[in-house]
Amino acid sequence: MIDFYGKKENSNVYALVGKNISYSFSRGYFTSKFEELKLQNNEYINFDIQSIKELPQKIKEHQHHLRGLNVTIPYKLDVFNYLDKIDKTAQKVGAVNTIKISKKGKLKGFNTDVYGFKKSLKPLVKKHHKKALILGTGGASKAVAYVLKKLNIKYKFVSRNPKGKKEMSYQDLTKKVIVSHHLIINCTPLGTHPNINDCPDIPYKFINDKHLLFDLIYNPTETTFLRKGKEQNSVIKNGLEMLEQQAEKSWRIWNDK
């Protein structure tokens, strides 16, 4: 039996919700996964939408086959208004990047960025990594902050428009601040392909071999942010493993009976 959209009755569709996401990691990752597992009836597509208001229509178009969604920039916060239930961790984080769709069409939000970041970061953390700077204040930065809190690492957000005590501006990043915060995490899109020469505006000259620089970006594999850290002898890590780990966690959530 083929439906109106040309899908077989028993096919399963998964999708990434975002804006300008033709570059997306998720589609390639899951397409390869389905091929490896010989899941011919599974398909992963992009819901590339200009406004989160378009999401209900996209879901409706695929409602008979849609099993799960990933959510990326800039909708990890806005998507809350379209969910029936939200997992406790996602509620605490304040961001959703995975949605499970029940047989009755109910949407439940989760945050697998937390799992992915923790799995990727933890093996690199040393005793002197007591304080962190989180560059950016979007949805991903909230998952990062949640993990740091769990690991008892104090953190400050760095923002172009700081609000409140937990946030500081890039102009506030003095030598004293940099040398006392040995973990620096880039949660901004600065440096993503094709704009590979961009990087957060921090004083890299004060970074040293005690620093760990973590970039959530995975394309290119070594961003300008990471390269500048490496030139100062810091340990560096990109976002690929985090993405792979969060994708696998999404897969387990979608298939958890």
JSON list of N, CA, C and O in Angstrom, two decimals, residues 193-246:
[
{"chain": "A", "resi": 193, "resn": "HIS", "atom": "N", "xyz": [32.03, 25.77, 8.56]},
{"chain": "A", "resi": 193, "resn": "HIS", "atom": "CA", "xyz": [32.15, 25.81, 7.10]},
{"chain": "A", "resi": 193, "resn": "HIS", "atom": "C", "xyz": [30.92, 26.48, 6.49]},
{"chain": "A", "resi": 193, "resn": "HIS", "atom": "O", "xyz": [29.82, 26.20, 6.94]},
{"chain": "A", "resi": 194, "resn": "PRO", "atom": "N", "xyz": [31.03, 27.39, 5.55]},
{"chain": "A", "resi": 194, "resn": "PRO", "atom": "CA", "xyz": [32.24, 27.75, 4.81]},
{"chain": "A", "resi": 194, "resn": "PRO", "atom": "C", "xyz": [33.04, 28.91, 5.42]},
{"chain": "A", "resi": 194, "resn": "PRO", "atom": "O", "xyz": [34.08, 29.27, 4.89]},
{"chain": "A", "resi": 195, "resn": "ASN", "atom": "N", "xyz": [32.58, 29.47, 6.55]},
{"chain": "A", "resi": 195, "resn": "ASN", "atom": "CA", "xyz": [33.26, 30.64, 7.13]},
{"chain": "A", "resi": 195, "resn": "ASN", "atom": "C", "xyz": [34.36, 30.19, 8.10]},
{"chain": "A", "resi": 195, "resn": "ASN", "atom": "O", "xyz": [34.35, 30.54, 9.28]},
{"chain": "A", "resi": 196, "resn": "ILE", "atom": "N", "xyz": [35.30, 29.42, 7.57]},
{"chain": "A", "resi": 196, "resn": "ILE", "atom": "CA", "xyz": [36.26, 28.72, 8.42]},
{"chain": "A", "resi": 196, "resn": "ILE", "atom": "C", "xyz": [37.32, 29.62, 9.05]},
{"chain": "A", "resi": 196, "resn": "ILE", "atom": "O", "xyz": [38.03, 29.19, 9.96]},
{"chain": "A", "resi": 197, "resn": "ASN", "atom": "N", "xyz": [37.42, 30.86, 8.61]},
{"chain": "A", "resi": 197, "resn": "ASN", "atom": "CA", "xyz": [38.42, 31.77, 9.21]},
{"chain": "A", "resi": 197, "resn": "ASN", "atom": "C", "xyz": [37.86, 32.52, 10.41]},
{"chain": "A", "resi": 197, "resn": "ASN", "atom": "O", "xyz": [38.61, 33.18, 11.14]},
{"chain": "A", "resi": 198, "resn": "ASP", "atom": "N", "xyz": [36.56, 32.42, 10.62]},
{"chain": "A", "resi": 198, "resn": "ASP", "atom": "CA", "xyz": [35.94, 33.10, 11.77]},
{"chain": "A", "resi": 198, "resn": "ASP", "atom": "C", "xyz": [36.27, 32.35, 13.06]},
{"chain": "A", "resi": 198, "resn": "ASP", "atom": "O", "xyz": [36.48, 31.14, 13.05]},
{"chain": "A", "resi": 199, "resn": "CYS", "atom": "N", "xyz": [36.27, 33.08, 14.16]},
{"chain": "A", "resi": 199, "resn": "CYS", "atom": "CA", "xyz": [36.44, 32.45, 15.47]},
{"chain": "A", "resi": 199, "resn": "CYS", "atom": "C", "xyz": [35.98, 33.41, 16.56]},
{"chain": "A", "resi": 199, "resn": "CYS", "atom": "O", "xyz": [35.93, 34.63, 16.33]},
{"chain": "A", "resi": 200, "resn": "PRO", "atom": "N", "xyz": [35.64, 32.90, 17.73]},
{"chain": "A", "resi": 200, "resn": "PRO", "atom": "CA", "xyz": [35.25, 33.80, 18.82]},
{"chain": "A", "resi": 200, "resn": "PRO", "atom": "C", "xyz": [36.38, 34.76, 19.17]},
{"chain": "A", "resi": 200, "resn": "PRO", "atom": "O", "xyz": [37.56, 34.40, 19.10]},
{"chain": "A", "resi": 201, "resn": "ASP", "atom": "N", "xyz": [36.00, 35.96, 19.52]},
{"chain": "A", "resi": 201, "resn": "ASP", "atom": "CA", "xyz": [36.96, 37.02, 19.79]},
{"chain": "A", "resi": 201, "resn": "ASP", "atom": "C", "xyz": [37.44, 36.96, 21.24]},
{"chain": "A", "resi": 201, "resn": "ASP", "atom": "O", "xyz": [36.96, 37.69, 22.10]},
{"chain": "A", "resi": 202, "resn": "ILE", "atom": "N", "xyz": [38.38, 36.05, 21.48]},
{"chain": "A", "resi": 202, "resn": "ILE", "atom": "CA", "xyz": [38.95, 35.92, 22.83]},
{"chain": "A", "resi": 202, "resn": "ILE", "atom": "C", "xyz": [40.47, 36.11, 22.74]},
{"chain": "A", "resi": 202, "resn": "ILE", "atom": "O", "xyz": [41.06, 35.90, 21.68]},
{"chain": "A", "resi": 203, "resn": "PRO", "atom": "N", "xyz": [41.13, 36.50, 23.84]},
{"chain": "A", "resi": 203, "resn": "PRO", "atom": "CA", "xyz": [42.60, 36.69, 23.79]},
{"chain": "A", "resi": 203, "resn": "PRO", "atom": "C", "xyz": [43.35, 35.36, 23.86]},
{"chain": "A", "resi": 203, "resn": "PRO", "atom": "O", "xyz": [43.75, 34.90, 24.93]},
{"chain": "A", "resi": 204, "resn": "TYR", "atom": "N", "xyz": [43.54, 34.75, 22.71]},
{"chain": "A", "resi": 204, "resn": "TYR", "atom": "CA", "xyz": [44.16, 33.42, 22.63]},
{"chain": "A", "resi": 204, "resn": "TYR", "atom": "C", "xyz": [45.60, 33.40, 23.17]},
{"chain": "A", "resi": 204, "resn": "TYR", "atom": "O", "xyz": [46.08, 32.35, 23.59]},
{"chain": "A", "resi": 205, "resn": "LYS", "atom": "N", "xyz": [46.25, 34.56, 23.18]},
{"chain": "A", "resi": 205, "resn": "LYS", "atom": "CA", "xyz": [47.66, 34.60, 23.63]},
{"chain": "A", "resi": 205, "resn": "LYS", "atom": "C", "xyz": [47.82, 34.22, 25.10]},
{"chain": "A", "resi": 205, "resn": "LYS", "atom": "O", "xyz": [48.92, 33.87, 25.53]},
{"chain": "A", "resi": 206, "resn": "PHE", "atom": "N", "xyz": [46.72, 34.26, 25.88]},
{"chain": "A", "resi": 206, "resn": "PHE", "atom": "CA", "xyz": [46.80, 33.91, 27.31]},
{"chain": "A", "resi": 206, "resn": "PHE", "atom": "C", "xyz": [46.48, 32.42, 27.57]},
{"chain": "A", "resi": 206, "resn": "PHE", "atom": "O", "xyz": [46.53, 31.96, 28.70]},
{"chain": "A", "resi": 207, "resn": "ILE", "atom": "N", "xyz": [46.15, 31.69, 26.53]},
{"chain": "A", "resi": 207, "resn": "ILE", "atom": "CA", "xyz": [45.87, 30.26, 26.66]},
{"chain": "A", "resi": 207, "resn": "ILE", "atom": "C", "xyz": [47.20, 29.51, 26.80]},
{"chain": "A", "resi": 207, "resn": "ILE", "atom": "O", "xyz": [48.21, 29.89, 26.19]},
{"chain": "A", "resi": 208, "resn": "ASN", "atom": "N", "xyz": [47.20, 28.45, 27.62]},
{"chain": "A", "resi": 208, "resn": "ASN", "atom": "CA", "xyz": [48.43, 27.68, 27.82]},
{"chain": "A", "resi": 208, "resn": "ASN", "atom": "C", "xyz": [48.16, 26.18, 27.82]},
{"chain": "A", "resi": 208, "resn": "ASN", "atom": "O", "xyz": [47.05, 25.75, 27.51]},
{"chain": "A", "resi": 209, "resn": "ASP", "atom": "N", "xyz": [49.19, 25.40, 28.19]},
{"chain": "A", "resi": 209, "resn": "ASP", "atom": "CA", "xyz": [49.06, 23.94, 28.11]},
{"chain": "A", "resi": 209, "resn": "ASP", "atom": "C", "xyz": [48.14, 23.33, 29.16]},
{"chain": "A", "resi": 209, "resn": "ASP", "atom": "O", "xyz": [47.90, 22.13, 29.15]},
{"chain": "A", "resi": 210, "resn": "LYS", "atom": "N", "xyz": [47.63, 24.15, 30.07]},
{"chain": "A", "resi": 210, "resn": "LYS", "atom": "CA", "xyz": [46.65, 23.64, 31.06]},
{"chain": "A", "resi": 210, "resn": "LYS", "atom": "C", "xyz": [45.23, 23.74, 30.53]},
{"chain": "A", "resi": 210, "resn": "LYS", "atom": "O", "xyz": [44.30, 23.21, 31.12]},
{"chain": "A", "resi": 211, "resn": "HIS", "atom": "N", "xyz": [45.07, 24.46, 29.42]},
{"chain": "A", "resi": 211, "resn": "HIS", "atom": "CA", "xyz": [43.72, 24.68, 28.88]},
{"chain": "A", "resi": 211, "resn": "HIS", "atom": "C", "xyz": [43.22, 23.49, 28.06]},
{"chain": "A", "resi": 211, "resn": "HIS", "atom": "O", "xyz": [44.00, 22.79, 27.43]},
{"chain": "A", "resi": 212, "resn": "LEU", "atom": "N", "xyz": [41.92, 23.33, 28.11]},
{"chain": "A", "resi": 212, "resn": "LEU", "atom": "CA", "xyz": [41.20, 22.42, 27.21]},
{"chain": "A", "resi": 212, "resn": "LEU", "atom": "C", "xyz": [40.19, 23.26, 26.44]},
{"chain": "A", "resi": 212, "resn": "LEU", "atom": "O", "xyz": [39.33, 23.91, 27.03]},
{"chain": "A", "resi": 213, "resn": "LEU", "atom": "N", "xyz": [40.33, 23.27, 25.11]},
{"chain": "A", "resi": 213, "resn": "LEU", "atom": "CA", "xyz": [39.40, 23.99, 24.25]},
{"chain": "A", "resi": 213, "resn": "LEU", "atom": "C", "xyz": [38.50, 22.98, 23.54]},
{"chain": "A", "resi": 213, "resn": "LEU", "atom": "O", "xyz": [38.99, 22.08, 22.85]},
{"chain": "A", "resi": 214, "resn": "PHE", "atom": "N", "xyz": [37.21, 23.13, 23.73]},
{"chain": "A", "resi": 214, "resn": "PHE", "atom": "CA", "xyz": [36.22, 22.22, 23.14]},
{"chain": "A", "resi": 214, "resn": "PHE", "atom": "C", "xyz": [35.33, 23.03, 22.21]},
{"chain": "A", "resi": 214, "resn": "PHE", "atom": "O", "xyz": [34.77, 24.04, 22.62]},
{"chain": "A", "resi": 215, "resn": "ASP", "atom": "N", "xyz": [35.21, 22.59, 20.97]},
{"chain": "A", "resi": 215, "resn": "ASP", "atom": "CA", "xyz": [34.36, 23.28, 19.99]},
{"chain": "A", "resi": 215, "resn": "ASP", "atom": "C", "xyz": [33.22, 22.37, 19.59]},
{"chain": "A", "resi": 215, "resn": "ASP", "atom": "O", "xyz": [33.45, 21.24, 19.15]},
{"chain": "A", "resi": 216, "resn": "LEU", "atom": "N", "xyz": [31.98, 22.84, 19.73]},
{"chain": "A", "resi": 216, "resn": "LEU", "atom": "CA", "xyz": [30.83, 22.03, 19.33]},
{"chain": "A", "resi": 216, "resn": "LEU", "atom": "C", "xyz": [30.75, 21.86, 17.82]},
{"chain": "A", "resi": 216, "resn": "LEU", "atom": "O", "xyz": [30.04, 20.99, 17.32]},
{"chain": "A", "resi": 217, "resn": "ILE", "atom": "N", "xyz": [31.48, 22.69, 17.07]},
{"chain": "A", "resi": 217, "resn": "ILE", "atom": "CA", "xyz": [31.52, 22.58, 15.61]},
{"chain": "A", "resi": 217, "resn": "ILE", "atom": "C", "xyz": [32.32, 21.34, 15.22]},
{"chain": "A", "resi": 217, "resn": "ILE", "atom": "O", "xyz": [33.31, 20.99, 15.88]},
{"chain": "A", "resi": 218, "resn": "TYR", "atom": "N", "xyz": [31.90, 20.66, 14.15]},
{"chain": "A", "resi": 218, "resn": "TYR", "atom": "CA", "xyz": [32.60, 19.48, 13.67]},
{"chain": "A", "resi": 218, "resn": "TYR", "atom": "C", "xyz": [33.08, 19.64, 12.22]},
{"chain": "A", "resi": 218, "resn": "TYR", "atom": "O", "xyz": [33.83, 18.81, 11.70]},
{"chain": "A", "resi": 219, "resn": "ASN", "atom": "N", "xyz": [32.63, 20.71, 11.54]},
{"chain": "A", "resi": 219, "resn": "ASN", "atom": "CA", "xyz": [33.02, 20.95, 10.16]},
{"chain": "A", "resi": 219, "resn": "ASN", "atom": "C", "xyz": [33.44, 22.41, 10.00]},
{"chain": "A", "resi": 219, "resn": "ASN", "atom": "O", "xyz": [32.58, 23.28, 10.07]},
{"chain": "A", "resi": 220, "resn": "PRO", "atom": "N", "xyz": [34.74, 22.69, 9.89]},
{"chain": "A", "resi": 220, "resn": "PRO", "atom": "CA", "xyz": [35.86, 21.76, 9.70]},
{"chain": "A", "resi": 220, "resn": "PRO", "atom": "C", "xyz": [36.25, 21.02, 10.98]},
{"chain": "A", "resi": 220, "resn": "PRO", "atom": "O", "xyz": [35.85, 21.44, 12.07]},
{"chain": "A", "resi": 221, "resn": "THR", "atom": "N", "xyz": [37.04, 19.97, 10.82]},
{"chain": "A", "resi": 221, "resn": "THR", "atom": "CA", "xyz": [37.44, 19.18, 12.00]},
{"chain": "A", "resi": 221, "resn": "THR", "atom": "C", "xyz": [38.32, 19.99, 12.94]},
{"chain": "A", "resi": 221, "resn": "THR", "atom": "O", "xyz": [38.29, 19.78, 14.14]},
{"chain": "A", "resi": 222, "resn": "GLU", "atom": "N", "xyz": [39.11, 20.90, 12.39]},
{"chain": "A", "resi": 222, "resn": "GLU", "atom": "CA", "xyz": [39.90, 21.81, 13.23]},
{"chain": "A", "resi": 222, "resn": "GLU", "atom": "C", "xyz": [39.53, 23.24, 12.88]},
{"chain": "A", "resi": 222, "resn": "GLU", "atom": "O", "xyz": [39.94, 23.78, 11.87]},
{"chain": "A", "resi": 223, "resn": "THR", "atom": "N", "xyz": [38.73, 23.85, 13.72]},
{"chain": "A", "resi": 223, "resn": "THR", "atom": "CA", "xyz": [38.30, 25.23, 13.50]},
{"chain": "A", "resi": 223, "resn": "THR", "atom": "C", "xyz": [39.45, 26.18, 13.83]},
{"chain": "A", "resi": 223, "resn": "THR", "atom": "O", "xyz": [40.45, 25.79, 14.44]},
{"chain": "A", "resi": 224, "resn": "THR", "atom": "N", "xyz": [39.29, 27.43, 13.46]},
{"chain": "A", "resi": 224, "resn": "THR", "atom": "CA", "xyz": [40.30, 28.44, 13.80]},
{"chain": "A", "resi": 224, "resn": "THR", "atom": "C", "xyz": [40.43, 28.56, 15.32]},
{"chain": "A", "resi": 224, "resn": "THR", "atom": "O", "xyz": [41.53, 28.71, 15.85]},
{"chain": "A", "resi": 225, "resn": "PHE", "atom": "N", "xyz": [39.32, 28.47, 16.04]},
{"chain": "A", "resi": 225, "resn": "PHE", "atom": "CA", "xyz": [39.29, 28.48, 17.51]},
{"chain": "A", "resi": 225, "resn": "PHE", "atom": "C", "xyz": [40.21, 27.38, 18.06]},
{"chain": "A", "resi": 225, "resn": "PHE", "atom": "O", "xyz": [41.05, 27.63, 18.93]},
{"chain": "A", "resi": 226, "resn": "LEU", "atom": "N", "xyz": [40.06, 26.16, 17.54]},
{"chain": "A", "resi": 226, "resn": "LEU", "atom": "CA", "xyz": [40.88, 25.04, 18.01]},
{"chain": "A", "resi": 226, "resn": "LEU", "atom": "C", "xyz": [42.34, 25.19, 17.58]},
{"chain": "A", "resi": 226, "resn": "LEU", "atom": "O", "xyz": [43.26, 24.90, 18.35]},
{"chain": "A", "resi": 227, "resn": "ARG", "atom": "N", "xyz": [42.54, 25.62, 16.36]},
{"chain": "A", "resi": 227, "resn": "ARG", "atom": "CA", "xyz": [43.92, 25.78, 15.87]},
{"chain": "A", "resi": 227, "resn": "ARG", "atom": "C", "xyz": [44.68, 26.79, 16.71]},
{"chain": "A", "resi": 227, "resn": "ARG", "atom": "O", "xyz": [45.84, 26.56, 17.09]},
{"chain": "A", "resi": 228, "resn": "LYS", "atom": "N", "xyz": [44.02, 27.90, 17.04]},
{"chain": "A", "resi": 228, "resn": "LYS", "atom": "CA", "xyz": [44.68, 28.93, 17.87]},
{"chain": "A", "resi": 228, "resn": "LYS", "atom": "C", "xyz": [44.98, 28.40, 19.27]},
{"chain": "A", "resi": 228, "resn": "LYS", "atom": "O", "xyz": [45.99, 28.77, 19.88]},
{"chain": "A", "resi": 229, "resn": "GLY", "atom": "N", "xyz": [44.11, 27.53, 19.77]},
{"chain": "A", "resi": 229, "resn": "GLY", "atom": "CA", "xyz": [44.36, 26.90, 21.07]},
{"chain": "A", "resi": 229, "resn": "GLY", "atom": "C", "xyz": [45.55, 25.94, 20.99]},
{"chain": "A", "resi": 229, "resn": "GLY", "atom": "O", "xyz": [46.41, 25.93, 21.87]},
{"chain": "A", "resi": 230, "resn": "LYS", "atom": "N", "xyz": [45.59, 25.16, 19.92]},
{"chain": "A", "resi": 230, "resn": "LYS", "atom": "CA", "xyz": [46.67, 24.18, 19.73]},
{"chain": "A", "resi": 230, "resn": "LYS", "atom": "C", "xyz": [48.03, 24.89, 19.61]},
{"chain": "A", "resi": 230, "resn": "LYS", "atom": "O", "xyz": [49.04, 24.41, 20.12]},
{"chain": "A", "resi": 231, "resn": "GLU", "atom": "N", "xyz": [48.02, 26.04, 18.96]},
{"chain": "A", "resi": 231, "resn": "GLU", "atom": "CA", "xyz": [49.25, 26.83, 18.82]},
{"chain": "A", "resi": 231, "resn": "GLU", "atom": "C", "xyz": [49.79, 27.29, 20.18]},
{"chain": "A", "resi": 231, "resn": "GLU", "atom": "O", "xyz": [50.98, 27.58, 20.33]},
{"chain": "A", "resi": 232, "resn": "GLN", "atom": "N", "xyz": [48.90, 27.34, 21.18]},
{"chain": "A", "resi": 232, "resn": "GLN", "atom": "CA", "xyz": [49.29, 27.72, 22.55]},
{"chain": "A", "resi": 232, "resn": "GLN", "atom": "C", "xyz": [49.48, 26.47, 23.43]},
{"chain": "A", "resi": 232, "resn": "GLN", "atom": "O", "xyz": [49.52, 26.57, 24.65]},
{"chain": "A", "resi": 233, "resn": "ASN", "atom": "N", "xyz": [49.53, 25.31, 22.77]},
{"chain": "A", "resi": 233, "resn": "ASN", "atom": "CA", "xyz": [49.78, 24.01, 23.46]},
{"chain": "A", "resi": 233, "resn": "ASN", "atom": "C", "xyz": [48.61, 23.51, 24.31]},
{"chain": "A", "resi": 233, "resn": "ASN", "atom": "O", "xyz": [48.80, 22.69, 25.21]},
{"chain": "A", "resi": 234, "resn": "SER", "atom": "N", "xyz": [47.40, 24.00, 24.04]},
{"chain": "A", "resi": 234, "resn": "SER", "atom": "CA", "xyz": [46.25, 23.48, 24.79]},
{"chain": "A", "resi": 234, "resn": "SER", "atom": "C", "xyz": [45.77, 22.16, 24.19]},
{"chain": "A", "resi": 234, "resn": "SER", "atom": "O", "xyz": [46.09, 21.83, 23.05]},
{"chain": "A", "resi": 235, "resn": "VAL", "atom": "N", "xyz": [45.00, 21.42, 24.97]},
{"chain": "A", "resi": 235, "resn": "VAL", "atom": "CA", "xyz": [44.33, 20.22, 24.47]},
{"chain": "A", "resi": 235, "resn": "VAL", "atom": "C", "xyz": [43.09, 20.69, 23.72]},
{"chain": "A", "resi": 235, "resn": "VAL", "atom": "O", "xyz": [42.41, 21.63, 24.17]},
{"chain": "A", "resi": 236, "resn": "ILE", "atom": "N", "xyz": [42.79, 20.07, 22.57]},
{"chain": "A", "resi": 236, "resn": "ILE", "atom": "CA", "xyz": [41.62, 20.50, 21.79]},
{"chain": "A", "resi": 236, "resn": "ILE", "atom": "C", "xyz": [40.72, 19.31, 21.44]},
{"chain": "A", "resi": 236, "resn": "ILE", "atom": "O", "xyz": [41.18, 18.18, 21.35]},
{"chain": "A", "resi": 237, "resn": "LYS", "atom": "N", "xyz": [39.44, 19.61, 21.26]},
{"chain": "A", "resi": 237, "resn": "LYS", "atom": "CA", "xyz": [38.47, 18.57, 20.91]},
{"chain": "A", "resi": 237, "resn": "LYS", "atom": "C", "xyz": [37.34, 19.21, 20.10]},
{"chain": "A", "resi": 237, "resn": "LYS", "atom": "O", "xyz": [36.81, 20.25, 20.49]},
{"chain": "A", "resi": 238, "resn": "ASN", "atom": "N", "xyz": [36.96, 18.58, 18.99]},
{"chain": "A", "resi": 238, "resn": "ASN", "atom": "CA", "xyz": [35.84, 19.11, 18.21]},
{"chain": "A", "resi": 238, "resn": "ASN", "atom": "C", "xyz": [34.53, 18.40, 18.57]},
{"chain": "A", "resi": 238, "resn": "ASN", "atom": "O", "xyz": [34.51, 17.52, 19.43]},
{"chain": "A", "resi": 239, "resn": "GLY", "atom": "N", "xyz": [33.45, 18.77, 17.90]},
{"chain": "A", "resi": 239, "resn": "GLY", "atom": "CA", "xyz": [32.12, 18.31, 18.29]},
{"chain": "A", "resi": 239, "resn": "GLY", "atom": "C", "xyz": [31.64, 17.02, 17.65]},
{"chain": "A", "resi": 239, "resn": "GLY", "atom": "O", "xyz": [30.49, 16.62, 17.86]},
{"chain": "A", "resi": 240, "resn": "LEU", "atom": "N", "xyz": [32.51, 16.34, 16.88]},
{"chain": "A", "resi": 240, "resn": "LEU", "atom": "CA", "xyz": [32.03, 15.17, 16.14]},
{"chain": "A", "resi": 240, "resn": "LEU", "atom": "C", "xyz": [31.58, 14.02, 17.05]},
{"chain": "A", "resi": 240, "resn": "LEU", "atom": "O", "xyz": [30.50, 13.46, 16.87]},
{"chain": "A", "resi": 241, "resn": "GLU", "atom": "N", "xyz": [32.41, 13.68, 18.03]},
{"chain": "A", "resi": 241, "resn": "GLU", "atom": "CA", "xyz": [32.03, 12.58, 18.93]},
{"chain": "A", "resi": 241, "resn": "GLU", "atom": "C", "xyz": [30.76, 12.92, 19.70]},
{"chain": "A", "resi": 241, "resn": "GLU", "atom": "O", "xyz": [29.89, 12.07, 19.90]},
{"chain": "A", "resi": 242, "resn": "MET", "atom": "N", "xyz": [30.64, 14.16, 20.13]},
{"chain": "A", "resi": 242, "resn": "MET", "atom": "CA", "xyz": [29.42, 14.60, 20.82]},
{"chain": "A", "resi": 242, "resn": "MET", "atom": "C", "xyz": [28.19, 14.37, 19.95]},
{"chain": "A", "resi": 242, "resn": "MET", "atom": "O", "xyz": [27.17, 13.85, 20.40]},
{"chain": "A", "resi": 243, "resn": "LEU", "atom": "N", "xyz": [28.31, 14.74, 18.67]},
{"chain": "A", "resi": 243, "resn": "LEU", "atom": "CA", "xyz": [27.20, 14.56, 17.73]},
{"chain": "A", "resi": 243, "resn": "LEU", "atom": "C", "xyz": [26.86, 13.08, 17.53]},
{"chain": "A", "resi": 243, "resn": "LEU", "atom": "O", "xyz": [25.69, 12.70, 17.53]},
{"chain": "A", "resi": 244, "resn": "GLU", "atom": "N", "xyz": [27.88, 12.27, 17.38]},
{"chain": "A", "resi": 244, "resn": "GLU", "atom": "CA", "xyz": [27.65, 10.83, 17.19]},
{"chain": "A", "resi": 244, "resn": "GLU", "atom": "C", "xyz": [26.98, 10.22, 18.42]},
{"chain": "A", "resi": 244, "resn": "GLU", "atom": "O", "xyz": [26.03, 9.43, 18.29]},
{"chain": "A", "resi": 245, "resn": "GLN", "atom": "N", "xyz": [27.45, 10.62, 19.58]},
{"chain": "A", "resi": 245, "resn": "GLN", "atom": "CA", "xyz": [26.88, 10.08, 20.84]},
{"chain": "A", "resi": 245, "resn": "GLN", "atom": "C", "xyz": [25.43, 10.53, 21.03]},
{"chain": "A", "resi": 245, "resn": "GLN", "atom": "O", "xyz": [24.58, 9.74, 21.43]},
{"chain": "A", "resi": 246, "resn": "GLN", "atom": "N", "xyz": [25.16, 11.81, 20.72]},
{"chain": "A", "resi": 246, "resn": "GLN", "atom": "CA", "xyz": [23.77, 12.28, 20.90]},
{"chain": "A", "resi": 246, "resn": "GLN", "atom": "C", "xyz": [22.85, 11.64, 19.87]},
{"chain": "A", "resi": 246, "resn": "GLN", "atom": "O", "xyz": [21.69, 11.37, 20.15]}
]
